[in-house]
Coordinates of C-alpha atoms in Angstrom, one line a residue:
M1 CA 183.7 106.6 198.5
D2 CA 182.1 107.3 195.6
I3 CA 182.2 110.8 193.7
L4 CA 178.5 111.5 194.1
A5 CA 178.2 110.1 197.7
E6 CA 181.3 112.9 198.4
R7 CA 179.7 115.5 196.4
L8 CA 176.1 114.8 198.1
N9 CA 178.3 115.0 201.6
T10 CA 180.2 118.5 201.0
K11 CA 176.7 119.8 199.4
L12 CA 174.8 118.6 202.3
R13 CA 177.1 120.9 204.5
Y14 CA 176.8 124.0 202.9
W15 CA 173.1 124.0 201.8
K16 CA 170.2 125.9 204.5
P17 CA 169.5 123.5 206.8
D18 CA 165.2 122.9 205.5
I19 CA 166.9 122.3 201.7
A20 CA 169.7 119.9 203.2
K21 CA 166.5 118.0 204.7
Q22 CA 164.2 118.1 202.1
V23 CA 167.5 116.5 199.8
R24 CA 167.9 113.9 202.7
Q25 CA 164.0 112.5 202.7
S26 CA 164.0 112.5 198.8
I27 CA 166.9 110.2 198.6
K28 CA 165.8 108.2 201.5
E29 CA 162.7 107.8 199.2
L30 CA 164.9 107.0 196.1
I31 CA 166.6 104.4 198.3
D32 CA 163.7 102.8 199.4
L33 CA 162.3 102.4 196.1
A34 CA 165.6 101.2 194.6
D35 CA 166.0 98.5 197.2
Q36 CA 161.7 97.6 196.3
D37 CA 163.0 97.7 192.6
A38 CA 160.4 99.9 192.1
L39 CA 161.9 103.0 190.6
D40 CA 159.4 102.9 187.5
V41 CA 156.5 103.7 190.1
M42 CA 158.8 106.7 190.8
R43 CA 159.0 107.8 187.0
S44 CA 155.3 107.1 186.6
K45 CA 154.2 109.5 189.7
K46 CA 157.1 112.5 188.2
V47 CA 155.7 112.3 184.8
E48 CA 151.8 112.2 186.2
Q49 CA 153.0 115.4 187.6
E50 CA 154.5 117.1 185.0
V51 CA 151.2 116.1 183.0
L52 CA 149.3 118.1 185.7
E53 CA 151.2 121.2 186.1
M54 CA 151.0 121.4 181.9
L55 CA 147.1 121.3 182.5
D56 CA 147.1 124.2 185.4
E57 CA 149.5 125.9 183.1
Q58 CA 147.0 126.5 180.0
P59 CA 144.4 128.8 179.6
K60 CA 140.8 128.0 180.8
S61 CA 138.7 128.3 177.8
R62 CA 135.1 130.0 178.7

C-alpha cells in the first residue's frame, strides 16, 4: 500500500469521528475532481476563498 494511504488509514482510526468524517468527504471530493481532470477548479476555489478571507480581515473604513 502507498505510504500516504497507510498514513491516512492510521490517522482516520485516531481522529475524532467528526474530523475523520470531514477528512473522508474532502478526500472523496478530491478524488472525484481528479477523476474528472478538474483539479484546477479546486485550486481556483481555494484561492477565491483565501481572497474572501483576506477581504473580511481588512479594517472597515468609514
